[in-house]
Coordinates of C-alpha atoms in Angstrom, one line a residue:
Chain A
X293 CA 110.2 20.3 5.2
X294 CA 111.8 23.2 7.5
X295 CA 114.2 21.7 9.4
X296 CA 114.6 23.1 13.2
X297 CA 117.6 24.7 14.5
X298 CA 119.0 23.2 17.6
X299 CA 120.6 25.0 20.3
X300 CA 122.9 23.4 23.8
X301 CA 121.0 24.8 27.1
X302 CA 122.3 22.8 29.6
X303 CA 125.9 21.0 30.5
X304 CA 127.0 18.5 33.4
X305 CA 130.2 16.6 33.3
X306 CA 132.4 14.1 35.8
X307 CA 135.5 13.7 34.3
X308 CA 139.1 12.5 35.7
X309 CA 139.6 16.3 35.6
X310 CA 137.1 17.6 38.0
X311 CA 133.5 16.5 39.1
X312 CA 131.7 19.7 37.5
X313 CA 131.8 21.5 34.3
X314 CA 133.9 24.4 35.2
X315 CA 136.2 22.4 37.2
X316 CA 136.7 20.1 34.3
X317 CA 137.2 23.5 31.8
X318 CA 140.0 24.9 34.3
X319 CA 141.5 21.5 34.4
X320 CA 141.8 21.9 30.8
X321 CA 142.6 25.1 30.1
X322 CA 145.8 24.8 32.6
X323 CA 146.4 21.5 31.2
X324 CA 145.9 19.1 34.1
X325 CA 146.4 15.7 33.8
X326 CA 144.1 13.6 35.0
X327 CA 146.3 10.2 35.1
X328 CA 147.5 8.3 38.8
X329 CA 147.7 5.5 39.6
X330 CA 144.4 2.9 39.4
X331 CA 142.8 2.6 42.8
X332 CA 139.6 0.7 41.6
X333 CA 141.3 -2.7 41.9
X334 CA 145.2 -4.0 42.6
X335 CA 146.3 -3.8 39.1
X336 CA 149.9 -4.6 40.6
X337 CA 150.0 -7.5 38.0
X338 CA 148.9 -5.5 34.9
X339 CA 150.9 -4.2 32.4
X340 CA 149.3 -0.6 32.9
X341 CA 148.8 0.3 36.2
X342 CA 147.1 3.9 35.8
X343 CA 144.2 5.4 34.2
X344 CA 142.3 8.4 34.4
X345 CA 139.8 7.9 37.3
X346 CA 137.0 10.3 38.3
X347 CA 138.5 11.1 41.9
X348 CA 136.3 12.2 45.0
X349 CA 133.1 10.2 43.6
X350 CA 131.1 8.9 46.5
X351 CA 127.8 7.8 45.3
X352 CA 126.3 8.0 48.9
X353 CA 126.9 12.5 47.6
X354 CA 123.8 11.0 44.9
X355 CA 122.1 8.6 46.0
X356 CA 120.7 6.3 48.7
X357 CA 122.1 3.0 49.5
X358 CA 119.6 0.8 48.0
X359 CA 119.5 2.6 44.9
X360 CA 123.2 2.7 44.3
X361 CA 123.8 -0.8 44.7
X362 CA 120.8 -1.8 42.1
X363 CA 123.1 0.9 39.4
X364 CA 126.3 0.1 37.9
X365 CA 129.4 2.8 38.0
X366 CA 128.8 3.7 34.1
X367 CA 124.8 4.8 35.2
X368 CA 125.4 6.5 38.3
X369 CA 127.7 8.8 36.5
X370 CA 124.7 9.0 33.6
X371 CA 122.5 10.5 36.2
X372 CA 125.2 12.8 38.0
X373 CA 125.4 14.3 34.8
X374 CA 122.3 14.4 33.5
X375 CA 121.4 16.1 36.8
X376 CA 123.9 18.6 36.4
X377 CA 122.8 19.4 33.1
X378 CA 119.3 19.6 33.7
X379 CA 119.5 22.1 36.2
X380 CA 122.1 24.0 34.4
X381 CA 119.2 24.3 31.8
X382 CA 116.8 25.4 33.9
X383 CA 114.3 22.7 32.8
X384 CA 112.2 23.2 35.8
X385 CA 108.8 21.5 35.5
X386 CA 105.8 23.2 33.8
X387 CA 108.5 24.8 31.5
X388 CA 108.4 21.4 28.9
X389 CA 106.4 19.0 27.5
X390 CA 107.2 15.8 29.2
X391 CA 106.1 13.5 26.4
X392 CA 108.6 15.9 23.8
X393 CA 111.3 15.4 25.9
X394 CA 113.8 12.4 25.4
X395 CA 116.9 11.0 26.4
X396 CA 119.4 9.7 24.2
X397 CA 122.4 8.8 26.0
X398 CA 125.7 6.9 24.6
X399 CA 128.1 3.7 26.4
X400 CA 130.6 2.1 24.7
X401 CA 130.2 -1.1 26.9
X402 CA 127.8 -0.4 30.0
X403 CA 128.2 -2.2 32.7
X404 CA 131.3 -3.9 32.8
X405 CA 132.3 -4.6 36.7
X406 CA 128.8 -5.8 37.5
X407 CA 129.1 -8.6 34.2
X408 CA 133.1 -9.2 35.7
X409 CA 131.6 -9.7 39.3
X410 CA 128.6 -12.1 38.5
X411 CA 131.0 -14.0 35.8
X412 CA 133.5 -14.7 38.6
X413 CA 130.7 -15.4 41.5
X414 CA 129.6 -17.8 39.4
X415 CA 132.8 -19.5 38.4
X416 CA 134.0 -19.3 41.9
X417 CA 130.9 -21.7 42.8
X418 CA 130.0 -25.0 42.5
X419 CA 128.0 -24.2 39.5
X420 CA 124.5 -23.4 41.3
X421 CA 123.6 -20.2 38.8
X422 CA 123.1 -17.9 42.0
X423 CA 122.9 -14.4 39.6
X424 CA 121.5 -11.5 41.1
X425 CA 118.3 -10.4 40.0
X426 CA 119.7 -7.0 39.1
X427 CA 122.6 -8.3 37.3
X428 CA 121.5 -7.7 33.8
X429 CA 119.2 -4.7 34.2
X430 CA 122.7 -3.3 35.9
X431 CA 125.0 -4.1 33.0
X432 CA 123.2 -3.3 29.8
X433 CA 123.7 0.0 28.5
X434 CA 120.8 0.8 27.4
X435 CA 119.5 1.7 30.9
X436 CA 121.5 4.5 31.6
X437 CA 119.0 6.0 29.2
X438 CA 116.1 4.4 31.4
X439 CA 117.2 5.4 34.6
X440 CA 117.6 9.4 33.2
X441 CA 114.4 8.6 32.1
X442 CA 112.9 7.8 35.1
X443 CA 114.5 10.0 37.8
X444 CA 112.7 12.8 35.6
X445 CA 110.3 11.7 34.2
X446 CA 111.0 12.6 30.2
X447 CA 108.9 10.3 28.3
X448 CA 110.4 11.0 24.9
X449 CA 112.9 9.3 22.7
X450 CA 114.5 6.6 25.1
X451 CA 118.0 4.7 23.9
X452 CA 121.2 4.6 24.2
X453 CA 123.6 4.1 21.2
X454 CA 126.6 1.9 20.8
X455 CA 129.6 2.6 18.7
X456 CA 132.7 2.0 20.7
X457 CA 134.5 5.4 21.1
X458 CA 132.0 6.9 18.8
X459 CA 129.2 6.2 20.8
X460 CA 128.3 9.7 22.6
X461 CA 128.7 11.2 19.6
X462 CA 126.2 9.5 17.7
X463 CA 123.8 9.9 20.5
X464 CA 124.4 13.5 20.2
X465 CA 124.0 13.3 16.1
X466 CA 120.9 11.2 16.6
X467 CA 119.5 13.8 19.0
X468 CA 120.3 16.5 16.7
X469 CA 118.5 14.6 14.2
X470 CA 115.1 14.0 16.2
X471 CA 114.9 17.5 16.9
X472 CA 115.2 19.2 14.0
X473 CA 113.1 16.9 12.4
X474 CA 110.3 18.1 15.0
X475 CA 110.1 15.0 16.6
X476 CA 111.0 16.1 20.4
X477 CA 111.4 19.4 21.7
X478 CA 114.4 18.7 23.9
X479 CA 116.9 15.6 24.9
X480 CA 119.4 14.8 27.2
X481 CA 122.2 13.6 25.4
X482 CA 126.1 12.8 26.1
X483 CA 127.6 9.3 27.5
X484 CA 129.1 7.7 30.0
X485 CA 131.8 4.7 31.0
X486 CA 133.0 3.3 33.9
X487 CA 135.5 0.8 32.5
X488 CA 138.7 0.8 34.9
X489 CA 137.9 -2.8 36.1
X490 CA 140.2 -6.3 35.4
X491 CA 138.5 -6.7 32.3
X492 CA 138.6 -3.6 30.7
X493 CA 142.3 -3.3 31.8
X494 CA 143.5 -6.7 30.8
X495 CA 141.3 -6.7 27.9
X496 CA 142.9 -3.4 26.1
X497 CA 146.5 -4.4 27.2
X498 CA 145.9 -7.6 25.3
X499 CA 145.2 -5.8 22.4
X500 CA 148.1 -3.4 22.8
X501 CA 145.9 -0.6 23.4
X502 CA 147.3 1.3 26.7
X503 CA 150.2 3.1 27.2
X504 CA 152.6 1.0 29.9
X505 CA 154.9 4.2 30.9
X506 CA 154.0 3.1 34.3
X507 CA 157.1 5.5 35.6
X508 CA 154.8 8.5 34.1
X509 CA 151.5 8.3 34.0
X510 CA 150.5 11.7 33.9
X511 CA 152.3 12.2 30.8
X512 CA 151.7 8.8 29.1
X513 CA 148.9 10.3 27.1
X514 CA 150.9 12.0 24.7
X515 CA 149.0 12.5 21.5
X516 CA 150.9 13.4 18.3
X517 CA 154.5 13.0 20.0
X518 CA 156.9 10.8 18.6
X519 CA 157.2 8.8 22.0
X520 CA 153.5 7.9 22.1
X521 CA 152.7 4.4 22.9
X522 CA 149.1 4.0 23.2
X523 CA 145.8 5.5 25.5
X524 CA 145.1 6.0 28.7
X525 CA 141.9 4.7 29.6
X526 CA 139.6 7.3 31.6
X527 CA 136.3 6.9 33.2
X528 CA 133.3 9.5 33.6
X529 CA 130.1 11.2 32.0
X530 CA 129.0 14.0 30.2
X531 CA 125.6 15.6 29.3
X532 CA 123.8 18.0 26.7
X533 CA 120.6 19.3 26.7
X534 CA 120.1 20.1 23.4
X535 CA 116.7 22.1 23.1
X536 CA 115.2 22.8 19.6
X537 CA 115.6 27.1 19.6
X538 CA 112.4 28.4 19.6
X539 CA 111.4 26.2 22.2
X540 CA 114.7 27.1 24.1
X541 CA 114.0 30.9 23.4
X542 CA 110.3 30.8 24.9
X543 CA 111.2 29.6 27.9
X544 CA 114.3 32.2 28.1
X545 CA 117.0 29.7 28.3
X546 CA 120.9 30.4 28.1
X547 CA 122.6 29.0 25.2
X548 CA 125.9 28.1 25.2
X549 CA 126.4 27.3 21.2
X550 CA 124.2 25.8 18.4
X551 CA 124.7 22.7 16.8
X552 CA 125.1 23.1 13.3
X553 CA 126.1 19.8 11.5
X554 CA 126.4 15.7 12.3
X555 CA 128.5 13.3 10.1
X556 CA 129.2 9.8 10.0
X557 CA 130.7 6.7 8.6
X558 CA 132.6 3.6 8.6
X559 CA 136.4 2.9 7.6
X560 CA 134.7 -0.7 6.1
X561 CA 138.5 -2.1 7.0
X562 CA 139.9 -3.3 10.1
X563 CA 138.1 -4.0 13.4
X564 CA 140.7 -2.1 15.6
X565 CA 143.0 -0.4 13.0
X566 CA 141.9 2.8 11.5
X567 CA 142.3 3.1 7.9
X568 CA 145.8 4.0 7.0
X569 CA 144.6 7.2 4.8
X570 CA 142.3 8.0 7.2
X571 CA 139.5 7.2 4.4
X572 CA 136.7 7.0 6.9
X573 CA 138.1 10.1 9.6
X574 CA 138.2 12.4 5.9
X575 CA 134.6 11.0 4.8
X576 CA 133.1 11.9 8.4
X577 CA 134.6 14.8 8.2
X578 CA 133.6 15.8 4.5
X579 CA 130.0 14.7 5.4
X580 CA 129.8 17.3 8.7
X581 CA 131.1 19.9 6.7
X582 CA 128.6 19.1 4.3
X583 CA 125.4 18.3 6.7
X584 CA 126.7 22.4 8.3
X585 CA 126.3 23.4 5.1
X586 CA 129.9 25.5 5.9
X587 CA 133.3 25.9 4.0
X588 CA 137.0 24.6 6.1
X589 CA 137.7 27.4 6.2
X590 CA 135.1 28.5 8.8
X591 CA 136.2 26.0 10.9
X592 CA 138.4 27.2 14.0
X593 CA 139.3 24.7 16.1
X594 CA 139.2 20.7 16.1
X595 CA 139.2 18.7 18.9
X596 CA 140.1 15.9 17.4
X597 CA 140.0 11.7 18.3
X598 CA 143.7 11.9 18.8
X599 CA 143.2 9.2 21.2
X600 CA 147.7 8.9 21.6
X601 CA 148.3 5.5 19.5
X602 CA 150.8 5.4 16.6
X603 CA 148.5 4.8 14.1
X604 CA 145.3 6.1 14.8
X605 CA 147.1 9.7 14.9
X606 CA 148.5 9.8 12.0
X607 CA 145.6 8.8 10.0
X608 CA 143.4 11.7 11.7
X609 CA 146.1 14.0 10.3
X610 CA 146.2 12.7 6.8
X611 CA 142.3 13.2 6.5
X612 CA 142.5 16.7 8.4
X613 CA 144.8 17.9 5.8
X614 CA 143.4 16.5 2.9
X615 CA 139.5 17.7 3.7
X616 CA 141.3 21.4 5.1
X617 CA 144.2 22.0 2.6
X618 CA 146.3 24.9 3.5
X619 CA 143.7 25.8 6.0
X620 CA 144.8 23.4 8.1
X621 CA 147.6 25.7 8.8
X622 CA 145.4 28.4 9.9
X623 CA 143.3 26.0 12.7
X624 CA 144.1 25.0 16.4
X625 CA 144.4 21.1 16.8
X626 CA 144.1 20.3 20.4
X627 CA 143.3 16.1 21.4
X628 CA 142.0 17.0 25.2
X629 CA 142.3 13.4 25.7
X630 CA 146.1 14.2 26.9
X631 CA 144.8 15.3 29.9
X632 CA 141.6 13.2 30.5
X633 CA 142.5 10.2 29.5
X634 CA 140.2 7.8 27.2
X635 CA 136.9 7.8 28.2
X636 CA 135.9 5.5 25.4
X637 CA 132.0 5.7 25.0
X638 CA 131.9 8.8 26.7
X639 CA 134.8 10.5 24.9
X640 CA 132.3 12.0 22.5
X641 CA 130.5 13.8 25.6
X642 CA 132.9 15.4 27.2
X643 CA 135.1 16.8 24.2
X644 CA 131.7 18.4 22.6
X645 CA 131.4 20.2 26.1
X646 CA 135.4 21.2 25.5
X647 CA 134.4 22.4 22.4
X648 CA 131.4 24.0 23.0
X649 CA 133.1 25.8 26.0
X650 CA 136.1 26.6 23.3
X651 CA 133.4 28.4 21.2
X652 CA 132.1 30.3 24.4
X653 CA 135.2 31.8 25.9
X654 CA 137.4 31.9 22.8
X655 CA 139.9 29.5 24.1
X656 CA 141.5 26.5 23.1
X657 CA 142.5 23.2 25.5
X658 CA 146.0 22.5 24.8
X659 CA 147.6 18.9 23.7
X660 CA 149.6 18.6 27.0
X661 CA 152.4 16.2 26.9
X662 CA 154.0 17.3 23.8
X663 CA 158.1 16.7 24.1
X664 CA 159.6 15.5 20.6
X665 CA 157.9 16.1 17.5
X666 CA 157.0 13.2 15.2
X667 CA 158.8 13.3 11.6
X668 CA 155.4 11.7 10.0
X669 CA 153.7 14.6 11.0
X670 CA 153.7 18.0 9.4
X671 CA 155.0 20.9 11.9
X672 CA 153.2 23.6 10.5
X673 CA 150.2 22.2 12.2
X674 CA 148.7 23.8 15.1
X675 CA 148.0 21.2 17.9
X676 CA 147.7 23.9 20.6
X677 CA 150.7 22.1 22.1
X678 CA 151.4 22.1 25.9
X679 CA 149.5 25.6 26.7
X680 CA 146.0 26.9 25.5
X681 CA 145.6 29.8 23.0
X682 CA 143.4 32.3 23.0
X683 CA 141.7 33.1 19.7
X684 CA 138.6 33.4 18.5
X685 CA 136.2 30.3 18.0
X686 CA 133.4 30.9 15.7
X687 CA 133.1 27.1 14.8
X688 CA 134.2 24.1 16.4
X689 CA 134.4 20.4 15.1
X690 CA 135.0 17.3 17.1
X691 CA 136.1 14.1 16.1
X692 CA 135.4 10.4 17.5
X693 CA 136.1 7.6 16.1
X694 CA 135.3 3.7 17.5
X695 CA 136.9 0.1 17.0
X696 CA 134.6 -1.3 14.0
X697 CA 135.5 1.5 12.4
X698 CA 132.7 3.9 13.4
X699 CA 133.3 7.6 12.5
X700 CA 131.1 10.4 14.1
X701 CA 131.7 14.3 14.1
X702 CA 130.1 17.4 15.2
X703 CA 129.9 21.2 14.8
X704 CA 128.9 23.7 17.5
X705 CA 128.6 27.8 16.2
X706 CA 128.8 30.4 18.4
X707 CA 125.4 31.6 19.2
X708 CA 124.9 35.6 19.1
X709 CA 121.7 37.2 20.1
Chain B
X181 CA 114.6 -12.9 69.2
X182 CA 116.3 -16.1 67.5
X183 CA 119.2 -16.0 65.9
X184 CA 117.8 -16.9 62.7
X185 CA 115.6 -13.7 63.0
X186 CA 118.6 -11.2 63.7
X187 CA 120.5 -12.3 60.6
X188 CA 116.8 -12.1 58.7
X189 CA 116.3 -8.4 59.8
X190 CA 120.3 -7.7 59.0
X191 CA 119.7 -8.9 55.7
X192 CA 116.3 -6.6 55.1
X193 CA 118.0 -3.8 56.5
X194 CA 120.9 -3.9 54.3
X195 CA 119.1 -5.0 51.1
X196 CA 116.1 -2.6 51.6
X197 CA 118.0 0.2 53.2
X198 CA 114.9 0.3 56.1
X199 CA 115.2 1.5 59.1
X200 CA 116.1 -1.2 62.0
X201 CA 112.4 -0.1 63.4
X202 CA 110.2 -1.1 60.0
X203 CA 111.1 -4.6 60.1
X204 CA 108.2 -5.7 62.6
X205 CA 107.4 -9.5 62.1
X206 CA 104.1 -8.4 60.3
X207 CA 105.6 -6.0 57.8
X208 CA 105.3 -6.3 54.0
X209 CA 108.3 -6.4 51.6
X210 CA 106.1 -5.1 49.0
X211 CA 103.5 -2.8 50.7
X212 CA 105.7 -1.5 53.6
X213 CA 109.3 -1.8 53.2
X214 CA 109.5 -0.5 49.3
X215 CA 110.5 -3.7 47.3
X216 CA 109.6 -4.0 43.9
X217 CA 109.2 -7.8 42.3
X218 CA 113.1 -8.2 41.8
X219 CA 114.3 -6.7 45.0
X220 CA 111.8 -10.1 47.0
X221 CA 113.4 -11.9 44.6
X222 CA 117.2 -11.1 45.4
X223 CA 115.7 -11.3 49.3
X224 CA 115.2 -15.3 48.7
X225 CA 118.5 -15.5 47.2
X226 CA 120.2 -13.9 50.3
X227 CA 118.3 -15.9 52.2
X228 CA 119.3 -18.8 50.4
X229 CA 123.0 -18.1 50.4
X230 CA 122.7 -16.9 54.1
X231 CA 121.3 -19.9 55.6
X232 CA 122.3 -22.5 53.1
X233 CA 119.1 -23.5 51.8
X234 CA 117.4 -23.8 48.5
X235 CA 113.6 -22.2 48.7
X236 CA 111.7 -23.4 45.6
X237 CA 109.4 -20.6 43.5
X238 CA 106.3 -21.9 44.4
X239 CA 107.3 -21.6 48.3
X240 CA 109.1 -18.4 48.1
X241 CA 105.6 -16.8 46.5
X242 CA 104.2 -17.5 50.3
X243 CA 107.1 -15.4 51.7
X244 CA 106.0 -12.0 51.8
X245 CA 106.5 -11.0 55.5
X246 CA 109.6 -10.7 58.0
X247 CA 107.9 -13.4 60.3
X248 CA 106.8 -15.5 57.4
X249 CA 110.7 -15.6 56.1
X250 CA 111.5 -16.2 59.7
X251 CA 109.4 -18.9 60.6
X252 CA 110.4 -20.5 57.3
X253 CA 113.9 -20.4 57.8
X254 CA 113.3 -21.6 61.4
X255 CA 111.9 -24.3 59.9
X256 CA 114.4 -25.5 56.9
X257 CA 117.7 -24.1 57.6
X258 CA 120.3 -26.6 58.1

């Protein structure tokens, strides 16, 4: 069997760098950071009191009041984005199939204040279970994928996948996967989190997780310098549509790249710790490369995990150079996470859109934050430190990688008429 | 209007995001103010919460207007 070929039609992103897609690529092409201070709660007491927050997000700019309050954060976001990325398509209706077009949508927790909020309601009682009626249909993350579902009607493929950090990037593989297999025609794909709550706070300082450089948060996230002490969690969304081509082409759609390859894997060794060879991150890798059916040494640019912890980026650059060789030289590294922050499930969504929008204008996102250069890691390496370089992007591969040791990557081409 | 029914019609109004002039005594939670099955039943709970008193299922299921909450209420709140 033929497999398809599977193009990106449509974008929509809300990220602590800007609520659209173009003001989230300036942000990162001038290497903004997108860290303050947390205003969703008094974090006065925590050990880090910033994150990246999505700022100027009123949902009352989205939605009505009753329908609001019946969505967690995380899916409000999912729908903002989705939205976006619909129009930005063009999928007007009468231009698709409704039954051949899915959504497959990716959250690394779902809906974490609403399961904080009803926990403590409930404690704070005399223990009468007085739970809301919406309390679970508002925290599982599965229904981020519902509530896309239903605002447009696409009665496709309907999940949501959860891999930690990985988890927008498998939805993206998986969507990849149903399409070119023949299976749907088009899907809304990407991810979202809305984690800056208590919980998700307190829970990833307890696991020494965040960066504390409470005296700097905008340049806390410092990926590959020798002062880095951890992430910085961030919050928002982003969408695909990714549209199988003919179909795409029929109904004269712009394309912004095609999406060549999907791997994955697992490390198989620690439930927070990455492998210290970076044996899974050089699998996934090896298996994209494969799945693209392309050499390295096509590959341009990687936007990789480079989430800003000690370990976790070194092992990414063992694997890079042992699957890339002297190539490695020749690419632009960039982790885009230095300037939004974490976004944990929805990482995977909004660095394919930085790298698909690397492969359309020929531009690399810097690593901002770069002061002292780590001994442990080689300097002839490219990471595209502090200011973005021009060059040409052919090919594009992004890494994410999720506590259980879930490894996903993915390769966008340029597209050429 | 009692003052049972003003925090009854503040409590629609803000859980149904109506309009102040829908909530007649005769209107519908389901047919004319837009809630589905799980919005009635979060209504019971506020109700519940708002006037301190427990409503069991098979009671709540004869709840289905403004003035039927109302006269309820009237009649069991503490």
């Amino acid at each position: 069997m033929e497999l398809k070929r599977v193009v990106v039609t449509g974008l929509g992103a809300l990220t602590p760098l800007g609520n659209t897609v173009s003001e989230y690529w300036n942000g990162l092409i001038n290497g903004v950071s997108g860290a303050a201070p947390i205003t969703r709660f008094d974090a006065s007491k925590f050990k880090t009191q910033f994150a990246c927050e999505v700022k100027g997000y009123d949902p009352e700019n989205y939605f009505d009041r009753k329908e609001a309050r019946k969505m967690d954060l995380f899916s409000q976001f999912a729908v903002v984005v989705a939205d976006q990325a619909v129009a930005d398509a063009n999928l007007t209706e009468g231009s698709y199939d409704p039954d051949r077009v899915g959504v497959i949508w990716g959250s690394g927790i779902g809906g974490l204040r609403t399961f904080q909020e009803e926990c403590v309601n409930f404690a704070n009682g005399d223990g009468t279970p007085r739970f809301n009626p919406f309390f679970i249909p508002k925290m599982i993350a599965d229904i981020s994928a519902g509530h896309i579902s239903i605002k447009h009607g696409f009665r496709g493929p309907n999940f949501v996948t959860v891999s930690a950090c990985a988890s927008a990037t498998n939805a993206i593989i998986d969507s990849f996967n149903y399409i070119r297999l023949g299976m749907a025609d088009a899907i809304v794909t990407g991810g979202s989190e809305a984690a800056v709550t208590e919980a998700g706070i307190g829970g990833f300082n307890a696991l020494k997780a965040l960066s504390e450089r409470n005296d700097s948060p905008q340049t806390a996230s410092r990926p590959f310098d020798a002062d880095r002490d951890g992430f910085v969690l961030g919050e928002g969304a982003g969408a695909l549509i990714l549209e199988e081509y003919e179909h795409a082409k029929a109904r004269g759609a712009k394309i912004y790249a095609e999406v060549i390859g999907g791997g994955m894997s697992a490390d198989a060794y620690h439930i927070t710790a990455p492998h210290p060879e970076g044996l899974g991150a050089l699998n996934v890798m090896k298996n994209v490369l494969r799945d693209a059916n392309i050499k390295p040494e096509e590959v341009d640019y990687i936007n990789v995990h480079g989430t800003s912890t000690p370990l976790g980026d070194i092992s990414e650059v063992k694997a890079i150079q042992s699957v890339f060789g002297d190539h490695a030289y020749n690419l632009n590294i960039s982790s885009t996470k230095s300037m939004t922050g974490h976004l944990l499930g929805a990482a995977g969504a909004i660095e394919a859109i930085a790298s698909i929008m690397a492969v359309r204008n020929n531009i690399v996102p810097p690593t901002i934050n770069h002061f002292t250069d780590d001994e442990n890691i080689d300097k002839r390496l490219n990471f595209t430190f502090n200011k973005a370089q021009e060059r040409e992007v052919k090919v594009a591969l992004s890494n994410t990688f999720g506590f259980g040791g879930h490894n996903t990557s993915v390769i966008f081409r340029q597209y050429n008429d | 209007m009692s003052e049972i029914a003003e925090k009854v019609k503040a409590i629609i109004i803000d859980k149904l995001g109506v309009e102040e002039s829908e909530v007649t005594p005769e209107a519908s939670f389901t047919n004319d103010l837009g809630a589905d099955s799980l919005d009635t039943v979060e209504l019971i709970m506020e109700f519940e919460k708002e006037f301190n008193v427990s409503i069991p299922d098979d009671q709540a299921e004869n709840i289905a207007t403004v003035g039927q909450a109302v006269s309820y209420l009237e009649e069991h709140a503490k």
